[in-house]
Each structure stands twice: as structure tokens, then as C-alpha cells.
Amino acid sequence: MPNAPEPAQTAREQRPRRVTIDPEGPLLVEGPVEVVGDDGRVIASRRFTAAICTCRRSRTYPWCDTSHRRRVRRDENAPPDAEPETGTDARTTTRTGKDHDQDSEGEESTDAR
Amino acid sequence: MPAEIQSLATHDAPRESRRTSPPLPEPRGTLSRLVVDTLRGGGSPGPLSLDTHDADPYGDDLQLALYLLYELHYQGFDGVREDLEWDPELLGLRRALEGRFLGALRANCRSTDSAEHALAELLVEPVGYSRTSVGHHLQRDGELWQLREYAAARSLYHLKEADPHAWVIPRLHGRAKAGMVAVEFDEFGAGRPEEIHAQLYADLMEDLALETAYGYYLDAAPAEVLATVNLMSLLGLHRSLRGALIGHFAAVEVTSSPGSRRLAKAMRRCGAGQAAERFYDEHVEADAVHEQVVRRDVIGGLLASEPGLESDVVFGIEATGFLEDRLGARLLSAWRDERSALRTPLEAAA
């Protein structure tokens, strides 16, 4: 390894933080990040990239937990891309994240809102 | 030993599951007996010739023989010479066994040519309860003894979590490499040994009163478990299968986040313990990130530079699903009959 830790470190610190937008998924932000909720609570992630929930359905809000995914009713032998049932599509439903598992108790939610 | 090294060594002492190598397991047929005997005897005195053509490619005997040969590349076995990892006779036998396994998988997995379609199937979640999903079962109806069996079975992989995938790194470059290394860094604790995912898994096993020593549950693990781990080793060790390794890795990361949420709920419902919950809670959040990086940068980068690998990526995705389904069927059919899904039932929790 070349013996020049200092310039490399400086370059990293000065590098603009990249945010990647996906209209159908979370916001990807290079970490570490702190997210401030509207109640003033600060939640930090040290991960190399944080996926920030934009669908507001995550049960680990503000972090994505893939709750934005499309939900389909699968018949035994139906093709996997079968038409989603009305109201089960994560992009069109208005339900909050707490109730879309059949047995969700909600008590484990870390929803910061 | 300098003081700082010593203090780190002491700090790491508890629960290091890979401090020792496991004993050789009991053979399950002629192929695995040949491998066990050869390893125990310090190598082969002559050419290892055995007809592998009739062996069941997914059966206990072939899968265990293959598992033993692969394990030489990870942790080895107690009393087995380390340089047998590169013994030409054993490598030749491994090649024959791999041919059977890979040939069967290729024959069983041919449905789509598009990586996007193969991934799209994994990016939807079923509504309600899925009868064929181990995670759905454990979340709703799982009992503590089933969670213990599940954890023991999965320990063959999770105590070396992300290791098989590290072999692909020198075969990647550019965007795919940067993405893959970032995800692996996270899997390996992002610089902190206590947060290595394999260590979090050992902590989970402690909560479930399981033995955390590496390879302890090998004898108990049925062929369906061995096959899921052998797939990773097979794809990881062959550069020619790098596309399939990436497809496999993507399939694991894409399905992990919702799957881990179900298992975290199962652990909570059964009162398994904080470390058991934490392992799966961590994977809900981590793998929601990993999935994005693997799809965009690793698969995207790989196929941008090597578009010819797309069918291999698809093969890796499908082979993973195929073997996971077989394992799920084994676990659920046993549990629904109130039977152990392992080859030997676990000792009762103390």
C-alpha cells in the first residue's frame, strides 16, 4: 500500500457526498449520516451507504426496510408477475407501514414520526 | 507479543467460533467415505478413481463429499493436513463431483434469459401468509425448537457469512468491484470484529443455547442444507462462474430484508433473546442497502463491462431459489409432522 494516508483522507473528506435518487425506492446517501426527524430526534447510521425511506411505510423509519415493494397475491401456480390485487401494490396503497402484514403487532415499530 | 496485540487477543477470546477446526464428520456413502478416509490418511497414495455418474447430485453422499473438499479452502478439519487443499487427486475428485452438481442445477434452472426479469420475481412480496415460506411459518407458527433447528442448520453458512463471496473480488473491476467490496466490508463488521455478521450469528446461537463452534452441526445438517452452502463455494471458487456468483449474491441480498424481518419477529415472539433478534434486525436494515448496491453497481457494473455474463447471473439467481425451495420443503414437511428436520435431533436446550 502506498505510504500516503493523509492526502487520501483529505480527498475523501472533501469529496461531495453522493445521494442517489430512485423514484421507486429509497434515497441512497453515502454514510455516515444523521437524520433529524420532525420531532427533533436524531438517528445516526455509520453504514457506508444509508437507504432512507421515501415511501413512509418503513417499520424501521427513517431507514428503508423494503416495505415499498410491490405486493402480489400469488395463486399456487400463477406466474410471479401476476396482476397485483387492488390495494396491495405498495406504490398505490395509502396504508401506513404498521398494518400490512397480516399479523403485524406494531409494537416493534421504530417509526420515528 | 506486544502489549497492544495481546490485549486485542484477550479482548477477542470469548465465543470465537473459528478458533479451532471441527472434527471430520461421519461419512454418508461411498463418495464421502473415500474423501473422509483420504483426508484422515494424509492424502491419496494413488489416483482416486470412483464412478460418480450414478450418484444423486443432491443426495447426502455427494453433497457431503463436496462439502468436505470445499471446507479445505475455509477452515479445514482437525488433524487434516492443510496442504491437502491443493492435492491434485482431491481436486480431480472435486471436479467430477462439481460436474454432477452443476450439470443437475443447469438442467433444473432454465426459465428466463433476463437478469431484470429474474430479479423482478424476487422484488415482489406475497400478500398474507405463504405456505411454502419457512420465514412465514416461523413468524406465525414457529416454535422455539424449530427456531433452534433452523439456526443450527443455517450455521454452516452464517458462521462463515460472506466468505464464499469474497473470492469473486479479484475477478471484478470498476463499479462492480467497488460495490461488492463495500457490501462485503459491511458484512465483515466495517472494521469492528464484534460486528462481523458471523460473530453476530454466534451471539444468536448462544441465545438459542446452541454450540457456536465452527462446523459443529455438520453431522446434523441434511443434504438440502449442504447444497445451499456448496452452491456458494462452487460459484465462489470458479472464475468462470463469477456471473453466477453475483446472481446468487443478489438473490440472497434481495430476499434477505423482508425475510429477516419475519425471522426477527419469530425470535421476538418466542423470546429467543436480544442477540437473536439483533442478528435479523441488523439484516433488515443492512440488506435493504446491500440490495440496492448489488443491483445497481455490482450487477449493473458487471453486465456493462461483460454483457455476455447475463445468462450466468440469471443462473445464479435461479439456482439459489431452486436450492432454497428444496431446503424449505424439507424443513416445513418435517416440522408440520412435528418431526426434527435435522439428521439427528438437537439436544434439548439447557
JSON list of N, CA and C in Angstrom, two decimals, chain B residues 9-63:
[
{"chain": "B", "resi": 9, "resn": "ALA", "atom": "N", "xyz": [-5.97, -9.70, 21.61]},
{"chain": "B", "resi": 9, "resn": "ALA", "atom": "CA", "xyz": [-6.20, -11.14, 21.60]},
{"chain": "B", "resi": 9, "resn": "ALA", "atom": "C", "xyz": [-7.09, -11.54, 22.77]},
{"chain": "B", "resi": 10, "resn": "THR", "atom": "N", "xyz": [-6.85, -10.96, 23.93]},
{"chain": "B", "resi": 10, "resn": "THR", "atom": "CA", "xyz": [-7.67, -11.30, 25.09]},
{"chain": "B", "resi": 10, "resn": "THR", "atom": "C", "xyz": [-9.09, -10.79, 24.88]},
{"chain": "B", "resi": 11, "resn": "HIS", "atom": "N", "xyz": [-9.18, -9.59, 24.32]},
{"chain": "B", "resi": 11, "resn": "HIS", "atom": "CA", "xyz": [-10.48, -8.99, 24.09]},
{"chain": "B", "resi": 11, "resn": "HIS", "atom": "C", "xyz": [-11.35, -9.87, 23.19]},
{"chain": "B", "resi": 12, "resn": "ASP", "atom": "N", "xyz": [-10.69, -10.52, 22.22]},
{"chain": "B", "resi": 12, "resn": "ASP", "atom": "CA", "xyz": [-11.44, -11.32, 21.25]},
{"chain": "B", "resi": 12, "resn": "ASP", "atom": "C", "xyz": [-11.76, -12.73, 21.73]},
{"chain": "B", "resi": 13, "resn": "ALA", "atom": "N", "xyz": [-11.19, -13.10, 22.88]},
{"chain": "B", "resi": 13, "resn": "ALA", "atom": "CA", "xyz": [-11.22, -14.50, 23.27]},
{"chain": "B", "resi": 13, "resn": "ALA", "atom": "C", "xyz": [-12.61, -15.15, 23.35]},
{"chain": "B", "resi": 14, "resn": "PRO", "atom": "N", "xyz": [-13.63, -14.48, 23.92]},
{"chain": "B", "resi": 14, "resn": "PRO", "atom": "CA", "xyz": [-14.88, -15.21, 24.09]},
{"chain": "B", "resi": 14, "resn": "PRO", "atom": "C", "xyz": [-15.58, -15.49, 22.77]},
{"chain": "B", "resi": 15, "resn": "ARG", "atom": "N", "xyz": [-16.13, -16.67, 22.65]},
{"chain": "B", "resi": 15, "resn": "ARG", "atom": "CA", "xyz": [-17.04, -17.01, 21.57]},
{"chain": "B", "resi": 15, "resn": "ARG", "atom": "C", "xyz": [-16.43, -16.86, 20.18]},
{"chain": "B", "resi": 16, "resn": "GLU", "atom": "N", "xyz": [-15.16, -17.09, 20.01]},
{"chain": "B", "resi": 16, "resn": "GLU", "atom": "CA", "xyz": [-14.59, -17.07, 18.66]},
{"chain": "B", "resi": 16, "resn": "GLU", "atom": "C", "xyz": [-14.78, -18.45, 18.08]},
{"chain": "B", "resi": 17, "resn": "SER", "atom": "N", "xyz": [-15.78, -18.59, 17.21]},
{"chain": "B", "resi": 17, "resn": "SER", "atom": "CA", "xyz": [-16.18, -19.93, 16.80]},
{"chain": "B", "resi": 17, "resn": "SER", "atom": "C", "xyz": [-15.13, -20.57, 15.90]},
{"chain": "B", "resi": 18, "resn": "ARG", "atom": "N", "xyz": [-14.23, -19.77, 15.31]},
{"chain": "B", "resi": 18, "resn": "ARG", "atom": "CA", "xyz": [-13.26, -20.35, 14.38]},
{"chain": "B", "resi": 18, "resn": "ARG", "atom": "C", "xyz": [-11.87, -20.50, 14.98]},
{"chain": "B", "resi": 19, "resn": "ARG", "atom": "N", "xyz": [-11.80, -20.51, 16.30]},
{"chain": "B", "resi": 19, "resn": "ARG", "atom": "CA", "xyz": [-10.51, -20.72, 16.94]},
{"chain": "B", "resi": 19, "resn": "ARG", "atom": "C", "xyz": [-9.98, -22.13, 16.66]},
{"chain": "B", "resi": 20, "resn": "THR", "atom": "N", "xyz": [-10.89, -23.07, 16.50]},
{"chain": "B", "resi": 20, "resn": "THR", "atom": "CA", "xyz": [-10.47, -24.46, 16.24]},
{"chain": "B", "resi": 20, "resn": "THR", "atom": "C", "xyz": [-11.15, -24.95, 14.96]},
{"chain": "B", "resi": 21, "resn": "SER", "atom": "N", "xyz": [-10.61, -26.04, 14.41]},
{"chain": "B", "resi": 21, "resn": "SER", "atom": "CA", "xyz": [-11.23, -26.66, 13.24]},
{"chain": "B", "resi": 21, "resn": "SER", "atom": "C", "xyz": [-12.06, -27.86, 13.71]},
{"chain": "B", "resi": 22, "resn": "PRO", "atom": "N", "xyz": [-13.17, -28.12, 13.05]},
{"chain": "B", "resi": 22, "resn": "PRO", "atom": "CA", "xyz": [-14.05, -29.21, 13.51]},
{"chain": "B", "resi": 22, "resn": "PRO", "atom": "C", "xyz": [-13.47, -30.58, 13.19]},
{"chain": "B", "resi": 23, "resn": "PRO", "atom": "N", "xyz": [-13.95, -31.62, 13.88]},
{"chain": "B", "resi": 23, "resn": "PRO", "atom": "CA", "xyz": [-13.54, -32.98, 13.53]},
{"chain": "B", "resi": 23, "resn": "PRO", "atom": "C", "xyz": [-14.17, -33.38, 12.20]},
{"chain": "B", "resi": 24, "resn": "LEU", "atom": "N", "xyz": [-13.59, -34.37, 11.54]},
{"chain": "B", "resi": 24, "resn": "LEU", "atom": "CA", "xyz": [-14.20, -34.90, 10.32]},
{"chain": "B", "resi": 24, "resn": "LEU", "atom": "C", "xyz": [-15.55, -35.54, 10.68]},
{"chain": "B", "resi": 25, "resn": "PRO", "atom": "N", "xyz": [-16.56, -35.36, 9.81]},
{"chain": "B", "resi": 25, "resn": "PRO", "atom": "CA", "xyz": [-17.88, -35.91, 10.11]},
{"chain": "B", "resi": 25, "resn": "PRO", "atom": "C", "xyz": [-17.98, -37.39, 9.75]},
{"chain": "B", "resi": 26, "resn": "GLU", "atom": "N", "xyz": [-19.10, -37.99, 10.08]},
{"chain": "B", "resi": 26, "resn": "GLU", "atom": "CA", "xyz": [-19.40, -39.37, 9.68]},
{"chain": "B", "resi": 26, "resn": "GLU", "atom": "C", "xyz": [-19.70, -39.40, 8.18]},
{"chain": "B", "resi": 27, "resn": "PRO", "atom": "N", "xyz": [-19.14, -40.35, 7.44]},
{"chain": "B", "resi": 27, "resn": "PRO", "atom": "CA", "xyz": [-19.47, -40.46, 6.01]},
{"chain": "B", "resi": 27, "resn": "PRO", "atom": "C", "xyz": [-20.94, -40.83, 5.81]},
{"chain": "B", "resi": 28, "resn": "ARG", "atom": "N", "xyz": [-21.46, -40.52, 4.62]},
{"chain": "B", "resi": 28, "resn": "ARG", "atom": "CA", "xyz": [-22.87, -40.84, 4.32]},
{"chain": "B", "resi": 28, "resn": "ARG", "atom": "C", "xyz": [-22.98, -41.73, 3.09]},
{"chain": "B", "resi": 29, "resn": "GLY", "atom": "N", "xyz": [-21.89, -42.37, 2.67]},
{"chain": "B", "resi": 29, "resn": "GLY", "atom": "CA", "xyz": [-21.91, -43.23, 1.49]},
{"chain": "B", "resi": 29, "resn": "GLY", "atom": "C", "xyz": [-20.50, -43.40, 0.97]},
{"chain": "B", "resi": 30, "resn": "THR", "atom": "N", "xyz": [-20.37, -44.02, -0.20]},
{"chain": "B", "resi": 30, "resn": "THR", "atom": "CA", "xyz": [-19.04, -44.37, -0.70]},
{"chain": "B", "resi": 30, "resn": "THR", "atom": "C", "xyz": [-18.19, -43.14, -1.06]},
{"chain": "B", "resi": 31, "resn": "LEU", "atom": "N", "xyz": [-18.83, -42.13, -1.63]},
{"chain": "B", "resi": 31, "resn": "LEU", "atom": "CA", "xyz": [-18.05, -40.95, -2.04]},
{"chain": "B", "resi": 31, "resn": "LEU", "atom": "C", "xyz": [-17.51, -40.21, -0.82]},
{"chain": "B", "resi": 32, "resn": "SER", "atom": "N", "xyz": [-18.39, -39.95, 0.14]},
{"chain": "B", "resi": 32, "resn": "SER", "atom": "CA", "xyz": [-17.95, -39.19, 1.31]},
{"chain": "B", "resi": 32, "resn": "SER", "atom": "C", "xyz": [-16.99, -40.03, 2.16]},
{"chain": "B", "resi": 33, "resn": "ARG", "atom": "N", "xyz": [-17.16, -41.38, 2.14]},
{"chain": "B", "resi": 33, "resn": "ARG", "atom": "CA", "xyz": [-16.22, -42.23, 2.88]},
{"chain": "B", "resi": 33, "resn": "ARG", "atom": "C", "xyz": [-14.83, -42.14, 2.26]},
{"chain": "B", "resi": 34, "resn": "LEU", "atom": "N", "xyz": [-14.79, -42.14, 0.94]},
{"chain": "B", "resi": 34, "resn": "LEU", "atom": "CA", "xyz": [-13.49, -42.02, 0.26]},
{"chain": "B", "resi": 34, "resn": "LEU", "atom": "C", "xyz": [-12.80, -40.71, 0.64]},
{"chain": "B", "resi": 35, "resn": "VAL", "atom": "N", "xyz": [-13.57, -39.63, 0.66]},
{"chain": "B", "resi": 35, "resn": "VAL", "atom": "CA", "xyz": [-12.97, -38.33, 0.99]},
{"chain": "B", "resi": 35, "resn": "VAL", "atom": "C", "xyz": [-12.52, -38.31, 2.45]},
{"chain": "B", "resi": 36, "resn": "VAL", "atom": "N", "xyz": [-13.37, -38.78, 3.35]},
{"chain": "B", "resi": 36, "resn": "VAL", "atom": "CA", "xyz": [-13.00, -38.78, 4.77]},
{"chain": "B", "resi": 36, "resn": "VAL", "atom": "C", "xyz": [-11.74, -39.61, 4.99]},
{"chain": "B", "resi": 37, "resn": "ASP", "atom": "N", "xyz": [-11.71, -40.82, 4.38]},
{"chain": "B", "resi": 37, "resn": "ASP", "atom": "CA", "xyz": [-10.54, -41.70, 4.57]},
{"chain": "B", "resi": 37, "resn": "ASP", "atom": "C", "xyz": [-9.27, -41.06, 3.99]},
{"chain": "B", "resi": 38, "resn": "THR", "atom": "N", "xyz": [-9.40, -40.44, 2.83]},
{"chain": "B", "resi": 38, "resn": "THR", "atom": "CA", "xyz": [-8.23, -39.81, 2.20]},
{"chain": "B", "resi": 38, "resn": "THR", "atom": "C", "xyz": [-7.72, -38.64, 3.05]},
{"chain": "B", "resi": 39, "resn": "LEU", "atom": "N", "xyz": [-8.64, -37.84, 3.57]},
{"chain": "B", "resi": 39, "resn": "LEU", "atom": "CA", "xyz": [-8.23, -36.71, 4.40]},
{"chain": "B", "resi": 39, "resn": "LEU", "atom": "C", "xyz": [-7.57, -37.20, 5.69]},
{"chain": "B", "resi": 40, "resn": "ARG", "atom": "N", "xyz": [-8.18, -38.23, 6.27]},
{"chain": "B", "resi": 40, "resn": "ARG", "atom": "CA", "xyz": [-7.64, -38.75, 7.53]},
{"chain": "B", "resi": 40, "resn": "ARG", "atom": "C", "xyz": [-6.26, -39.38, 7.30]},
{"chain": "B", "resi": 41, "resn": "GLY", "atom": "N", "xyz": [-6.09, -40.01, 6.14]},
{"chain": "B", "resi": 41, "resn": "GLY", "atom": "CA", "xyz": [-4.83, -40.69, 5.84]},
{"chain": "B", "resi": 41, "resn": "GLY", "atom": "C", "xyz": [-3.74, -39.77, 5.33]},
{"chain": "B", "resi": 42, "resn": "GLY", "atom": "N", "xyz": [-4.00, -38.49, 5.25]},
{"chain": "B", "resi": 42, "resn": "GLY", "atom": "CA", "xyz": [-2.97, -37.55, 4.83]},
{"chain": "B", "resi": 42, "resn": "GLY", "atom": "C", "xyz": [-2.78, -37.45, 3.33]},
{"chain": "B", "resi": 43, "resn": "GLY", "atom": "N", "xyz": [-3.75, -37.91, 2.57]},
{"chain": "B", "resi": 43, "resn": "GLY", "atom": "CA", "xyz": [-3.67, -37.80, 1.11]},
{"chain": "B", "resi": 43, "resn": "GLY", "atom": "C", "xyz": [-3.88, -39.14, 0.46]},
{"chain": "B", "resi": 44, "resn": "SER", "atom": "N", "xyz": [-3.82, -39.14, -0.87]},
{"chain": "B", "resi": 44, "resn": "SER", "atom": "CA", "xyz": [-4.10, -40.37, -1.61]},
{"chain": "B", "resi": 44, "resn": "SER", "atom": "C", "xyz": [-2.79, -40.99, -2.08]},
{"chain": "B", "resi": 45, "resn": "PRO", "atom": "N", "xyz": [-2.61, -42.30, -1.82]},
{"chain": "B", "resi": 45, "resn": "PRO", "atom": "CA", "xyz": [-1.39, -42.96, -2.30]},
{"chain": "B", "resi": 45, "resn": "PRO", "atom": "C", "xyz": [-1.37, -43.09, -3.82]},
{"chain": "B", "resi": 46, "resn": "GLY", "atom": "N", "xyz": [-2.53, -43.11, -4.45]},
{"chain": "B", "resi": 46, "resn": "GLY", "atom": "CA", "xyz": [-2.59, -43.23, -5.91]},
{"chain": "B", "resi": 46, "resn": "GLY", "atom": "C", "xyz": [-3.78, -42.46, -6.43]},
{"chain": "B", "resi": 47, "resn": "PRO", "atom": "N", "xyz": [-4.07, -42.62, -7.71]},
{"chain": "B", "resi": 47, "resn": "PRO", "atom": "CA", "xyz": [-5.22, -41.89, -8.27]},
{"chain": "B", "resi": 47, "resn": "PRO", "atom": "C", "xyz": [-6.52, -42.26, -7.58]},
{"chain": "B", "resi": 48, "resn": "LEU", "atom": "N", "xyz": [-7.36, -41.28, -7.32]},
{"chain": "B", "resi": 48, "resn": "LEU", "atom": "CA", "xyz": [-8.66, -41.51, -6.71]},
{"chain": "B", "resi": 48, "resn": "LEU", "atom": "C", "xyz": [-9.65, -41.76, -7.83]},
{"chain": "B", "resi": 49, "resn": "SER", "atom": "N", "xyz": [-10.01, -43.00, -8.05]},
{"chain": "B", "resi": 49, "resn": "SER", "atom": "CA", "xyz": [-10.97, -43.23, -9.12]},
{"chain": "B", "resi": 49, "resn": "SER", "atom": "C", "xyz": [-12.25, -43.79, -8.51]},
{"chain": "B", "resi": 50, "resn": "LEU", "atom": "N", "xyz": [-13.31, -43.13, -8.81]},
{"chain": "B", "resi": 50, "resn": "LEU", "atom": "CA", "xyz": [-14.61, -43.57, -8.30]},
{"chain": "B", "resi": 50, "resn": "LEU", "atom": "C", "xyz": [-15.64, -43.10, -9.31]},
{"chain": "B", "resi": 51, "resn": "ASP", "atom": "N", "xyz": [-16.55, -43.97, -9.62]},
{"chain": "B", "resi": 51, "resn": "ASP", "atom": "CA", "xyz": [-17.58, -43.60, -10.58]},
{"chain": "B", "resi": 51, "resn": "ASP", "atom": "C", "xyz": [-18.60, -42.70, -9.90]},
{"chain": "B", "resi": 52, "resn": "THR", "atom": "N", "xyz": [-18.70, -41.47, -10.39]},
{"chain": "B", "resi": 52, "resn": "THR", "atom": "CA", "xyz": [-19.64, -40.53, -9.79]},
{"chain": "B", "resi": 52, "resn": "THR", "atom": "C", "xyz": [-20.92, -40.42, -10.61]},
{"chain": "B", "resi": 53, "resn": "HIS", "atom": "N", "xyz": [-21.00, -41.17, -11.71]},
{"chain": "B", "resi": 53, "resn": "HIS", "atom": "CA", "xyz": [-22.11, -40.94, -12.63]},
{"chain": "B", "resi": 53, "resn": "HIS", "atom": "C", "xyz": [-23.47, -41.33, -12.09]},
{"chain": "B", "resi": 54, "resn": "ASP", "atom": "N", "xyz": [-23.49, -42.29, -11.18]},
{"chain": "B", "resi": 54, "resn": "ASP", "atom": "CA", "xyz": [-24.78, -42.73, -10.64]},
{"chain": "B", "resi": 54, "resn": "ASP", "atom": "C", "xyz": [-25.16, -42.00, -9.35]},
{"chain": "B", "resi": 55, "resn": "ALA", "atom": "N", "xyz": [-24.25, -41.19, -8.86]},
{"chain": "B", "resi": 55, "resn": "ALA", "atom": "CA", "xyz": [-24.53, -40.54, -7.57]},
{"chain": "B", "resi": 55, "resn": "ALA", "atom": "C", "xyz": [-25.64, -39.50, -7.74]},
{"chain": "B", "resi": 56, "resn": "ASP", "atom": "N", "xyz": [-26.54, -39.45, -6.75]},
{"chain": "B", "resi": 56, "resn": "ASP", "atom": "CA", "xyz": [-27.60, -38.43, -6.75]},
{"chain": "B", "resi": 56, "resn": "ASP", "atom": "C", "xyz": [-26.92, -37.07, -6.54]},
{"chain": "B", "resi": 57, "resn": "PRO", "atom": "N", "xyz": [-27.07, -36.17, -7.51]},
{"chain": "B", "resi": 57, "resn": "PRO", "atom": "CA", "xyz": [-26.35, -34.89, -7.41]},
{"chain": "B", "resi": 57, "resn": "PRO", "atom": "C", "xyz": [-26.78, -34.06, -6.20]},
{"chain": "B", "resi": 58, "resn": "TYR", "atom": "N", "xyz": [-27.98, -34.30, -5.67]},
{"chain": "B", "resi": 58, "resn": "TYR", "atom": "CA", "xyz": [-28.44, -33.54, -4.50]},
{"chain": "B", "resi": 58, "resn": "TYR", "atom": "C", "xyz": [-28.46, -34.40, -3.24]},
{"chain": "B", "resi": 59, "resn": "GLY", "atom": "N", "xyz": [-27.93, -35.62, -3.34]},
{"chain": "B", "resi": 59, "resn": "GLY", "atom": "CA", "xyz": [-28.03, -36.55, -2.22]},
{"chain": "B", "resi": 59, "resn": "GLY", "atom": "C", "xyz": [-26.99, -36.29, -1.14]},
{"chain": "B", "resi": 60, "resn": "ASP", "atom": "N", "xyz": [-27.20, -36.94, 0.01]},
{"chain": "B", "resi": 60, "resn": "ASP", "atom": "CA", "xyz": [-26.33, -36.75, 1.16]},
{"chain": "B", "resi": 60, "resn": "ASP", "atom": "C", "xyz": [-24.87, -37.09, 0.85]},
{"chain": "B", "resi": 61, "resn": "ASP", "atom": "N", "xyz": [-24.66, -38.20, 0.14]},
{"chain": "B", "resi": 61, "resn": "ASP", "atom": "CA", "xyz": [-23.29, -38.67, -0.05]},
{"chain": "B", "resi": 61, "resn": "ASP", "atom": "C", "xyz": [-22.47, -37.68, -0.89]},
{"chain": "B", "resi": 62, "resn": "LEU", "atom": "N", "xyz": [-23.00, -37.33, -2.06]},
{"chain": "B", "resi": 62, "resn": "LEU", "atom": "CA", "xyz": [-22.27, -36.41, -2.93]},
{"chain": "B", "resi": 62, "resn": "LEU", "atom": "C", "xyz": [-22.13, -35.03, -2.29]},
{"chain": "B", "resi": 63, "resn": "GLN", "atom": "N", "xyz": [-23.21, -34.56, -1.69]},
{"chain": "B", "resi": 63, "resn": "GLN", "atom": "CA", "xyz": [-23.15, -33.22, -1.11]},
{"chain": "B", "resi": 63, "resn": "GLN", "atom": "C", "xyz": [-22.16, -33.15, 0.04]}
]
